[in-house]
Coordinates of C-alpha atoms and ligand atoms in Angstrom, one line a residue:
X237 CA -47.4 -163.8 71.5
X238 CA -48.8 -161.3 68.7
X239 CA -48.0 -161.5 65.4
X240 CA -47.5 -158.1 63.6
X241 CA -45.2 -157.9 61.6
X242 CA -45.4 -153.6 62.5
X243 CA -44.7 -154.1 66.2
X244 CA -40.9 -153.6 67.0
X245 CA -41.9 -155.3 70.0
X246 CA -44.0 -158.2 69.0
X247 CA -43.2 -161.7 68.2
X248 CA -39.3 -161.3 68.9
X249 CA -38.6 -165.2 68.8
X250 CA -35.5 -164.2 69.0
X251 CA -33.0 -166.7 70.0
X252 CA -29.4 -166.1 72.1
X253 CA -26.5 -169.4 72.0
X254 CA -24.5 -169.3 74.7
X255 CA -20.8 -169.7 73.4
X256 CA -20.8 -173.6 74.4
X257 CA -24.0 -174.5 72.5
X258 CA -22.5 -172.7 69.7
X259 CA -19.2 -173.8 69.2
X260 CA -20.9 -177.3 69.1
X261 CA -23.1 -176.6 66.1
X262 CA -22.1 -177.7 62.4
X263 CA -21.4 -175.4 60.1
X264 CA -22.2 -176.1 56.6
X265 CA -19.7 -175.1 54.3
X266 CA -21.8 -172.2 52.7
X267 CA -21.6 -170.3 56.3
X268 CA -17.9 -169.7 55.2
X269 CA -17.4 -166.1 54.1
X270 CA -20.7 -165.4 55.3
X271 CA -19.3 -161.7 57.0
X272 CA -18.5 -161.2 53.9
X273 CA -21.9 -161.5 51.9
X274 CA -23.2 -159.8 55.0
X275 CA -21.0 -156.9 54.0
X276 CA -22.2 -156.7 50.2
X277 CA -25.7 -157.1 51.9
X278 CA -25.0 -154.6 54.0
X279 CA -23.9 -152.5 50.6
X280 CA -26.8 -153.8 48.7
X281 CA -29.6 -152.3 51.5
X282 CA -27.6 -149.1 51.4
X283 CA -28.3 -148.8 48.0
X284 CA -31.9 -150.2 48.4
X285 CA -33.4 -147.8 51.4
X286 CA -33.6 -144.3 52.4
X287 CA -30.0 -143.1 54.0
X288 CA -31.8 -142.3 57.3
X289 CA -33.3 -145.7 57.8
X290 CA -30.1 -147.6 56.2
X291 CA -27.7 -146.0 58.8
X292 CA -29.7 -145.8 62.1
X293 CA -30.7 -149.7 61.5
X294 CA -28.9 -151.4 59.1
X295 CA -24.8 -149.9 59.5
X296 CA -24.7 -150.4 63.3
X297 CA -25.4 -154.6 62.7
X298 CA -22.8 -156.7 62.6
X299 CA -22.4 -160.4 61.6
X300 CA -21.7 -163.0 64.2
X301 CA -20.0 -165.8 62.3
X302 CA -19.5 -168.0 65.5
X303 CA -23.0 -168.6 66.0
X304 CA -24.1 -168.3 62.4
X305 CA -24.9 -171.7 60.0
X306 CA -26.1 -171.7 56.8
X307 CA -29.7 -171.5 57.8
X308 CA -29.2 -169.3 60.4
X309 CA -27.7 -166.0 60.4
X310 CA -26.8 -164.4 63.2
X311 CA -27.3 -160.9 64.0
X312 CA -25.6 -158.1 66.6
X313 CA -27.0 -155.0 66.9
X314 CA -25.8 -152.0 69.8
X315 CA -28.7 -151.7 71.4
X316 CA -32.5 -153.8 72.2
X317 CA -34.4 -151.4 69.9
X318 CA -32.4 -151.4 66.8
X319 CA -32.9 -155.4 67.4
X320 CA -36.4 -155.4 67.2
X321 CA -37.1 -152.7 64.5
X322 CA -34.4 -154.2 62.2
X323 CA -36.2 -157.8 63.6
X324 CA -39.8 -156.6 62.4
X325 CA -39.3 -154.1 59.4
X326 CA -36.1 -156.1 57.8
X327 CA -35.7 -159.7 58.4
X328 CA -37.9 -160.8 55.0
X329 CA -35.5 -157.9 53.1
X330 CA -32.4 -160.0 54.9
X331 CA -33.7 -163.4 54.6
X332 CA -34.2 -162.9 51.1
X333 CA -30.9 -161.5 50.0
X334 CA -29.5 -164.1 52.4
X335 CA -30.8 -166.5 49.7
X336 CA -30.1 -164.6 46.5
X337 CA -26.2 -165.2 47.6
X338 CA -26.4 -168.2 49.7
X339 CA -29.0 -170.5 47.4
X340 CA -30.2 -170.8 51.5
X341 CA -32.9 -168.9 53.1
X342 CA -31.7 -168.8 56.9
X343 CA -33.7 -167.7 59.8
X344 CA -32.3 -164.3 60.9
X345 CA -32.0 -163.9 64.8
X346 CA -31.1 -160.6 66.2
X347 CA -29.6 -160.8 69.5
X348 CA -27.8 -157.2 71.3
X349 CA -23.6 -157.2 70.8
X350 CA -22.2 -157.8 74.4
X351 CA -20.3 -155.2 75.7
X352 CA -17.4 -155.3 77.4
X353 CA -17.6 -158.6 79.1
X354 CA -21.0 -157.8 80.6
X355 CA -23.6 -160.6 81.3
X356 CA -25.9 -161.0 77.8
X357 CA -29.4 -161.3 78.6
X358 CA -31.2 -163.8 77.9
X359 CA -33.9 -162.9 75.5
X360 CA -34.9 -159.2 73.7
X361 CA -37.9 -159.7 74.8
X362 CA -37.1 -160.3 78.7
X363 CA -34.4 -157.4 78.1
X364 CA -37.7 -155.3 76.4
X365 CA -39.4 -156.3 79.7
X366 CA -37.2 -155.9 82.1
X367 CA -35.3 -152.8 80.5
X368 CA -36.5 -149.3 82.5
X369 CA -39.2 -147.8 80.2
X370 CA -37.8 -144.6 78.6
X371 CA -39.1 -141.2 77.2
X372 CA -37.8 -141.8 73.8
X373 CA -39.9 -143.1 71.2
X374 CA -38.7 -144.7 68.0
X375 CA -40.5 -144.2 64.9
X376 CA -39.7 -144.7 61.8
X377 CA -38.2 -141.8 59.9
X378 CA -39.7 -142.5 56.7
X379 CA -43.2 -143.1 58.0
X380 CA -44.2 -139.1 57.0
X381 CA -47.4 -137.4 55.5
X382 CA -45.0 -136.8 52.4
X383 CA -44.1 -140.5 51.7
X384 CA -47.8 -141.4 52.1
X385 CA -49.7 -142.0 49.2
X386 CA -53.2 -140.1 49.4
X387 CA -56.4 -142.1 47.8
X388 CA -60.2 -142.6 47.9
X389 CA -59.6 -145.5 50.5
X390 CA -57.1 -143.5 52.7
X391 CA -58.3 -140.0 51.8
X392 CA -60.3 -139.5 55.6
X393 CA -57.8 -141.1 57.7
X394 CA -55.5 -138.9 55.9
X395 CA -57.3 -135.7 56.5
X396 CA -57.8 -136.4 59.7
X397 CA -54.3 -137.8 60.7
X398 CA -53.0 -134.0 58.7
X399 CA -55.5 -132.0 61.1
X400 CA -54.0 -133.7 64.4
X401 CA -50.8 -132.8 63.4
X402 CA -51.5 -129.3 63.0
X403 CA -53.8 -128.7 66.0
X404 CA -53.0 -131.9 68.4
X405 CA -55.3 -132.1 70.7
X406 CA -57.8 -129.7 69.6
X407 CA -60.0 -130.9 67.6
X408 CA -60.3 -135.1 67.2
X409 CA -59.6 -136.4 70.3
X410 CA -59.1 -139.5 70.5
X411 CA -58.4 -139.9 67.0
X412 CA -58.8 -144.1 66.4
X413 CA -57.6 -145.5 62.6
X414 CA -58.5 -148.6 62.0
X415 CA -58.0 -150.9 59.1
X416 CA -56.7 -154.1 57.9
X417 CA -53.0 -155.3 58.1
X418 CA -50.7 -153.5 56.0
X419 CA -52.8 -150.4 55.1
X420 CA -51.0 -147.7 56.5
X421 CA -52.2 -147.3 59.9
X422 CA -48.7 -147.5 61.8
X423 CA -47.5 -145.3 58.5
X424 CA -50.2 -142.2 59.5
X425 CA -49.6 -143.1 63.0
X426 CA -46.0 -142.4 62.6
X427 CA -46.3 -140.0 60.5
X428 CA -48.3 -137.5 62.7
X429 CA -45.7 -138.6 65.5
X430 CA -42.4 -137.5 63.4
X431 CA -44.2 -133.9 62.6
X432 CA -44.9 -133.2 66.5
X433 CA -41.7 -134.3 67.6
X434 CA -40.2 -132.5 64.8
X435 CA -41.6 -129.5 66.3
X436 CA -40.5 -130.4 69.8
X437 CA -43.5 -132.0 71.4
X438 CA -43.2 -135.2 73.6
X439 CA -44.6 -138.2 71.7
X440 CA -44.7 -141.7 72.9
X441 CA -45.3 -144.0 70.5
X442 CA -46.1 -147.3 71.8
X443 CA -47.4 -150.8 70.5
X444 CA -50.4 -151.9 73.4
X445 CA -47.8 -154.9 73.7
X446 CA -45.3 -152.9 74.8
X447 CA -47.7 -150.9 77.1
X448 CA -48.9 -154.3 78.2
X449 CA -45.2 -155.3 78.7
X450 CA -44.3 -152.0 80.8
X451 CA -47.3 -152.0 83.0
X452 CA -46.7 -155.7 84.0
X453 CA -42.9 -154.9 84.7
X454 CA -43.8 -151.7 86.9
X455 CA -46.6 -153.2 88.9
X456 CA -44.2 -156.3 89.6
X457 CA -42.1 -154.1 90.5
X458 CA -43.6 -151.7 92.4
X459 CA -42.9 -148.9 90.6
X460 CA -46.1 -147.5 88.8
X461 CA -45.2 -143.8 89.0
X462 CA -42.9 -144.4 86.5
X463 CA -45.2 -146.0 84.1
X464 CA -47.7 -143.3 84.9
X465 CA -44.9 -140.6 84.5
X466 CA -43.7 -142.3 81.1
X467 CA -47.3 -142.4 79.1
X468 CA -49.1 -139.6 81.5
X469 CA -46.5 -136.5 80.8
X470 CA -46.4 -136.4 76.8
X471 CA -48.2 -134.0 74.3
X472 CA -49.1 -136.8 72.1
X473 CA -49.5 -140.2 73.4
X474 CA -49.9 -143.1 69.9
X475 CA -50.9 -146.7 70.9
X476 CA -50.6 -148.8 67.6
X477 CA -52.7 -152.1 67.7
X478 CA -55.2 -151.8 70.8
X479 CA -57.0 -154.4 69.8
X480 CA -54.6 -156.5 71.4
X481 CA -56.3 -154.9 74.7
X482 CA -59.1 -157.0 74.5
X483 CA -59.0 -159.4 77.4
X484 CA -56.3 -157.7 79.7
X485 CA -58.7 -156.5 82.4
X486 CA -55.9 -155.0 84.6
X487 CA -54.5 -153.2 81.4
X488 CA -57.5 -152.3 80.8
X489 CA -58.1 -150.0 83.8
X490 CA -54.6 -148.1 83.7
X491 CA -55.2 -147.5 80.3
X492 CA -58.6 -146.1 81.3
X493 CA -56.7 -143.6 83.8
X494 CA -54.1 -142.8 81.0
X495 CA -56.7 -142.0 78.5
X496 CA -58.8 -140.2 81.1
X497 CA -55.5 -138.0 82.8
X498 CA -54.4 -136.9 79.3
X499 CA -57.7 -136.2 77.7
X500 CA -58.7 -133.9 80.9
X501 CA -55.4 -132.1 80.0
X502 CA -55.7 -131.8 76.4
X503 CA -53.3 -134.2 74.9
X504 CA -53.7 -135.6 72.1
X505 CA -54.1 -139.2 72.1
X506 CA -53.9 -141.5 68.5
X507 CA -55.2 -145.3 68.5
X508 CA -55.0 -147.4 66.0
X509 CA -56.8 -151.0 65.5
X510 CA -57.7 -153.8 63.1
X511 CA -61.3 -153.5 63.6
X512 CA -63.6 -150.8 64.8
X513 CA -63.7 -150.0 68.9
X514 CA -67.7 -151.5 68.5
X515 CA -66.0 -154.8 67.1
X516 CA -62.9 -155.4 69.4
X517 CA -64.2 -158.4 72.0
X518 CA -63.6 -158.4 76.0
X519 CA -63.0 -154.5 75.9
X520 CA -64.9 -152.8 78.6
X521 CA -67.9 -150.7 77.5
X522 CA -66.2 -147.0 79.3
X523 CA -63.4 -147.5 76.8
X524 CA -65.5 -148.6 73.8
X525 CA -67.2 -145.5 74.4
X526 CA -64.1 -143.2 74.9
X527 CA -62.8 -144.4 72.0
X528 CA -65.2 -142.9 69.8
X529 CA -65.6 -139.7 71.8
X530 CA -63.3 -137.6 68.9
X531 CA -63.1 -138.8 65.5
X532 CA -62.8 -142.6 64.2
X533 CA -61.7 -143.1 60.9
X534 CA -61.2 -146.3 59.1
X535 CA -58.6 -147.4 56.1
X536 CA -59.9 -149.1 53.8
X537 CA -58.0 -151.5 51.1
X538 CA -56.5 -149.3 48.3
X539 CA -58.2 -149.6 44.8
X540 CA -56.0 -150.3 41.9
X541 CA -55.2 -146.7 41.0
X542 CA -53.7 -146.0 44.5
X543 CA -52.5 -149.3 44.5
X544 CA -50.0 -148.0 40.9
X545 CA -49.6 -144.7 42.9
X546 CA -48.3 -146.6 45.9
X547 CA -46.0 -148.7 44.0
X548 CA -44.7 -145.5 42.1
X549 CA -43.7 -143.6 44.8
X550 CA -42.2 -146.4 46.5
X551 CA -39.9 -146.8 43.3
X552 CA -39.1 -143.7 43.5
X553 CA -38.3 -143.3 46.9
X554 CA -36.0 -146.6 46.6
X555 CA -34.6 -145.6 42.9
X556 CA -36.2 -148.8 41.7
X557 CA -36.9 -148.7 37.6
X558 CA -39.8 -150.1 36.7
X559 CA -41.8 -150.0 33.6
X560 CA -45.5 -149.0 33.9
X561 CA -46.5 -152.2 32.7
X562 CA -44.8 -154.0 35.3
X563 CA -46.4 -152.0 37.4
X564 CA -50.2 -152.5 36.9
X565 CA -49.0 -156.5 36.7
X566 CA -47.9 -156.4 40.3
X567 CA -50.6 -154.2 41.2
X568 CA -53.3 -156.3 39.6
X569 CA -51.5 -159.6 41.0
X570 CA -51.1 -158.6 44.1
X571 CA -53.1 -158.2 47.4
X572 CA -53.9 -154.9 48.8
X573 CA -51.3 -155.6 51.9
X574 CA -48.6 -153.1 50.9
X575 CA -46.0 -154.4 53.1
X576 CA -46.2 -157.4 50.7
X577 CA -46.4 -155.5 47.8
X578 CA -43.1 -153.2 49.2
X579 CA -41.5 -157.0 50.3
X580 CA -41.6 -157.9 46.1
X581 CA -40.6 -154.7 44.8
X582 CA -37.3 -154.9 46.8
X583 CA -37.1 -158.8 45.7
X584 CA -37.5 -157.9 42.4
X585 CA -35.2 -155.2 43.0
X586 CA -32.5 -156.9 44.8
X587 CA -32.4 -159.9 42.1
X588 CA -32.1 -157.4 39.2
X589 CA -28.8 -156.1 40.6
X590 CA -28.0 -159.2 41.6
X591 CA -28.2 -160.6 37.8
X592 CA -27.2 -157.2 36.5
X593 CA -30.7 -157.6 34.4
X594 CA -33.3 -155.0 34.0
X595 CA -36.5 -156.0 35.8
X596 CA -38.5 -157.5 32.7
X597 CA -41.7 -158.7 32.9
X598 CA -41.1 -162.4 32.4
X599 CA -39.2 -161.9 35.4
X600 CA -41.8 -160.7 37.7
X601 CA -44.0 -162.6 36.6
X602 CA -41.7 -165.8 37.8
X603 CA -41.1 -163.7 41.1
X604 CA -44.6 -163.2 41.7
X605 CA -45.5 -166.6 41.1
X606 CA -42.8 -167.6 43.7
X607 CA -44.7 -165.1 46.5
X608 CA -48.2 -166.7 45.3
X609 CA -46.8 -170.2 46.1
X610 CA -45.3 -169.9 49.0
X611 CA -48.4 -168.2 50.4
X612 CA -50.5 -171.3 49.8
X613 CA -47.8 -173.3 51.3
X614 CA -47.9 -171.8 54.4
X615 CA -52.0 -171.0 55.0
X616 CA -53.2 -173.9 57.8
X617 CA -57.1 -175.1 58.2
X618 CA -57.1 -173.4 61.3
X619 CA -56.2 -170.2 59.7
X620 CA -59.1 -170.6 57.1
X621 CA -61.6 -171.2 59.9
X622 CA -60.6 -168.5 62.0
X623 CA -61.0 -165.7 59.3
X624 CA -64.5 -167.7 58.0
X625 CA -65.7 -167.7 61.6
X626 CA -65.2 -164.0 62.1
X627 CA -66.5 -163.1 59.3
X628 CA -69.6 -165.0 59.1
X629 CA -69.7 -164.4 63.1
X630 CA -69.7 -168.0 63.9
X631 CA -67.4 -170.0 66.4
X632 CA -64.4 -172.0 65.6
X633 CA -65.3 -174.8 66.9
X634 CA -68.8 -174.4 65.6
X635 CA -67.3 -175.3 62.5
X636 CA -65.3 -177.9 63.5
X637 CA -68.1 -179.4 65.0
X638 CA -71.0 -181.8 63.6
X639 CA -73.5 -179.0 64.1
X640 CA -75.9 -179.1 61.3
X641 CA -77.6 -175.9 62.1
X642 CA -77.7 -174.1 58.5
X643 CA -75.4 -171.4 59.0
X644 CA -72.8 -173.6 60.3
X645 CA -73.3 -176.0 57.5
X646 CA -73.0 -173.0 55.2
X647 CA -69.7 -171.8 56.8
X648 CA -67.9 -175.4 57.5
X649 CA -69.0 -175.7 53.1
X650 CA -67.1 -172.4 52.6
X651 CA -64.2 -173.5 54.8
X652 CA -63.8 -176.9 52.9
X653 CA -63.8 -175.1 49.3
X654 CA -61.2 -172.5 50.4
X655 CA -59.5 -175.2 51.8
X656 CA -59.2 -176.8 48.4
X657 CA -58.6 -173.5 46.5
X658 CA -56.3 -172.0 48.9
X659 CA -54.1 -175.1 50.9
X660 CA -52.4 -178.1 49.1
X661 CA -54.9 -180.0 51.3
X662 CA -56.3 -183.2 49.5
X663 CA -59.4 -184.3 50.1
X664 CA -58.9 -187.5 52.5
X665 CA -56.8 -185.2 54.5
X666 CA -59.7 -183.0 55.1
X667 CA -62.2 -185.3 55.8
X668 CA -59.9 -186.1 58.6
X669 CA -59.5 -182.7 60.1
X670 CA -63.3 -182.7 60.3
X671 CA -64.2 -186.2 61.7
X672 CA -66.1 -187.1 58.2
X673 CA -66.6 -190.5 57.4
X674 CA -64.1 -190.5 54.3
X675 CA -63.1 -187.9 51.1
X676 CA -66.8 -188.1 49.7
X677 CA -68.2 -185.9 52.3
X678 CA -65.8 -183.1 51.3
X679 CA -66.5 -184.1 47.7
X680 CA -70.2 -183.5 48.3
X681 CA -69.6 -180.1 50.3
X682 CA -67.6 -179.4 46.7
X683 CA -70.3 -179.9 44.6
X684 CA -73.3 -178.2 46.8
X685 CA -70.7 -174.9 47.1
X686 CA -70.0 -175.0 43.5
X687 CA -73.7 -175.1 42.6
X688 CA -74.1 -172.2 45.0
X689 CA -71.8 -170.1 43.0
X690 CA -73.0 -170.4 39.8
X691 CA -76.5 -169.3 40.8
X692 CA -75.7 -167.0 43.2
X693 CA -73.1 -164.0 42.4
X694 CA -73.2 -162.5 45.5
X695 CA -72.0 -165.8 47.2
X696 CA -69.3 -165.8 44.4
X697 CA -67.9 -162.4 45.6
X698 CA -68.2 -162.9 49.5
X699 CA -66.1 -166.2 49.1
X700 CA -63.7 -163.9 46.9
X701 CA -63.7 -161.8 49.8
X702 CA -63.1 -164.3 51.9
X703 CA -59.6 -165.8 50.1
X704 CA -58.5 -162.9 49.5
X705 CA -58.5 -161.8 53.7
X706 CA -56.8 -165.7 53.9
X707 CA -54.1 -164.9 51.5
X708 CA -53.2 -161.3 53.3
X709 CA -53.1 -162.2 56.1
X710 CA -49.0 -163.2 57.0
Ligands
ADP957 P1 -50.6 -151.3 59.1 O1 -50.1 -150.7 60.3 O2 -51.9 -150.9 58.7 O3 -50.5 -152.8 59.2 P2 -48.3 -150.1 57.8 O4 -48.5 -148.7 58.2 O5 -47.2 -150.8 58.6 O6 -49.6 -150.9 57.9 O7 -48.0 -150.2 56.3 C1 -47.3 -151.2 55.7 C2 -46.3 -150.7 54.7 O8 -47.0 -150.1 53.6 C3 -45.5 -149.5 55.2 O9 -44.2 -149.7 54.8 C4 -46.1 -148.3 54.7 O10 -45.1 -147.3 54.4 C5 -46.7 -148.8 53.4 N1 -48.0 -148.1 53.0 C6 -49.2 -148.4 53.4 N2 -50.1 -147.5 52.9 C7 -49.4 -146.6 52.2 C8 -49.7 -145.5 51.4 N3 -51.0 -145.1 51.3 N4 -48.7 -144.8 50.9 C9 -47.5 -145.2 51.0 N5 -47.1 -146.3 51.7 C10 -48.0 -147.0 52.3
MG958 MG1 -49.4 -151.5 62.1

């Protein structure tokens, strides 16, 4: 399953007990009055986010203490949507106040409130699957063009993403963003999709999962006309993430005919991706090449100056005081990933009223050094090769291999010192995962990379590059 963190409707490893598997569970002792820190959470996110988005997604939940334990908290939402946004955008904000009051961090599962004695189902995402696709679209009400911070690195997308919005379907059609994760893509996505619907237009926004999801259910099911009448009768069709496309042949083609029915009739159509249309694998050429057909802009990582800006307006949007040295301190410590930057500011928020302290700067800094921490803990061997091999345009398992071809030698050296620098990884333990003879080997890929650097600066800032796409990636 996909992991973005932006799609409502990806990686919903969301778990439903049935009453008897429940009632047999421990429950620690800190799981008592649990409803009742939910409810100061509850008061606490009120506080922290935009009224819109705290009383569409956060009021309606309610805390089931049956199936709760300290480690897990238990969620109930109305409906299968609120579930999966509140699943997505929310569970870090949750799981972290969770633990300013508990000591515990639980996992939080969202599951939809039963109603009325009516059978639950058995999983979101078989209820997202097997649910009738709708006409309404959620988006996020606070994804706008005014809450989007404009800067060198943004500034075209932006443009472009403003002129859609005025003239959809005139003059960038397709319009394709695309950018690494946590940019701002599903942000000016949104944000040209709240503006048309605003005005009355249809908009579908959908993530390709849950296009993938809806074309499987209505081809099973026999009933592609209302797929086709869903996606093919909008003004403004958004797809976030297509890059996910790449492989799905059959997906493929009905996206072909969506893209191609709406385009004929002069709907706009908005794509976003993590790489360019040229770069996404096992996509077939005809939609490569439609892709491009309007206007393809990319997003690239914000510089430090937009990086303050973004953290100022966000302050101010959540009523969070900070001093402006605090500010350049996070923005200078932090990756460009503004989800995480947004995920500390309302940590550093959240503890601040919980300590009724101001936020100091010995106090971010201890935050921040939590956040860096725990993002070494959690960055596998695997992960490292997989971001090396793209980059460098190897294989995988060309680096695991014994290959001694240069360029693999080159990239299974830079794997094994950003292994080191980035993973609590010892040395033996390395050696290992490669099939080396013992911890010398890796020692002696240490020394050659190390010499590398110090005569070579350019080699010094790719590897740079290289940690820093490790470390931001979630
Ligand atoms: P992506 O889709 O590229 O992974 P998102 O659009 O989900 O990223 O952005 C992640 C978070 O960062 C969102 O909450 C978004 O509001 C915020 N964000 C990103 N870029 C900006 C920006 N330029 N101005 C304001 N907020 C931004
Ligand atoms: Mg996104």
């Amino acid at each position: 399953m996909f992991h973005d963190v932006n799609n409502p409707f990806s990686h919903l490893n969301i778990h439903i007990f049935s009453k008897s598997v429940c009632y047999n569970r421990p429950h620690l002792p800190e799981s008592q009055g649990a409803k009742m820190i939910f409810k100061t959470i509850q008061e606490e996110l009120k506080k922290l986010l935009p009224r819109l988005e705290y009383e569409r997604y956060i009021e309606p939940l309610s805390f089931s203490e049956s199936q709760s334990r300290s480690d897990l908290a238990v969620l109930e939402s109305p409906n299968p949507y609120i579930a999966s946004w509140v699943k997505t955008k929310y569970h870090a904000k949750l799981a972290d106040l969770f633990e300013i009051h508990t000591g515990v961090r639980p996992s939080i599962h969202l599951q939809t409130r039963r109603n009325n004695g009516q059978k639950t189902p058995q999983s979101i995402d078989n209820l997202i699957k097997e649910s009738r696709p709708t006409r309404s679209t959620l988006l996020n009400p606070s994804y706008t063009f005014e809450s989007f911070v404009v800067g060198s690195s943004n500034q075209f997308a932006f443009t472009i993403a403003k002129a859609v919005a005025e003239n959809p379907g005139k003059n960038y059609n397709p319009v394709f963003l695309y950018g690494g994760v946590g940019l701002g893509k599903t942000h000016l996505l949104q944000a040209i999709g709240n503006q048309l619907q605003n005005e009355g237009k249809v908009v579908i926004y959908s993530t390709i999962e849950q296009f993938i999801n809806d074309f499987t259910y209505n081809l099973r099911n026999q009933t592609m006309d209302r797929f086709r009448e869903k996606y093919r009768s909008c003004d403004l069709l958004m797809i976030d993430d297509v890059q996910f496309l790449s492989g799905k042949e059959e997906t493929q083609k009905e996206f072909f005919h969506t893209f191609n029915e709406l385009h004929a009739g002069g709907k706009q159509i908005v794509l976003t991706s993590d790489k360019s249309p040229k770069q996404i694998a096992g996509l077939e050429d005809r939609l490569k090449s439609r892709f491009v057909w309007g206007q393809v802009a990319d997003i690239q990582p914000p510089g430090l100056e937009t990086k303050i800006a973004i953290i100022k307006k966000k302050c101010e949007i959540d009523m969070i005081a900070l001093e402006d040295e605090i500010i350049s301190y996070i923005a200078t410590h932090m990756d460009e990933n503004i989800r995480e930057i947004e995920g500390t500011l309302i940590k550093l928020n959240a503890y601040s009223k919980m300590m009724n302290q101001p936020i100091t700067m010995e106090f971010t800094r201890d935050v921040l050094k939590e956040h860096i921490k725990e993002k070494r803990e959690n960055i596998t061997l695997d992960e490292i090769i997989d971001v090396v091999a793209k980059e460098l345009n190897c294989k995988p398992s060309e680096i695991r291999s014994k290959s001694r071809v240069a360029r693999i030698v080159n990239a299974r050296r830079m794997v094994i010192y950003l292994a080191r620098k980035l993973t609590p990884n010892s040395m033996p333990l390395i050696a290992d995962y490669f099939g080396m003879k013992d911890h010398t080997a890796v020692s002696h890929a240490m020394r050659k990379i190390n010499q590398i650097i110090e005569s070579d600066a350019n080699f010094k800032v790719i590897l740079e590059e290289l940690s820093n796409k490790i470390t931001s990636r979630r």
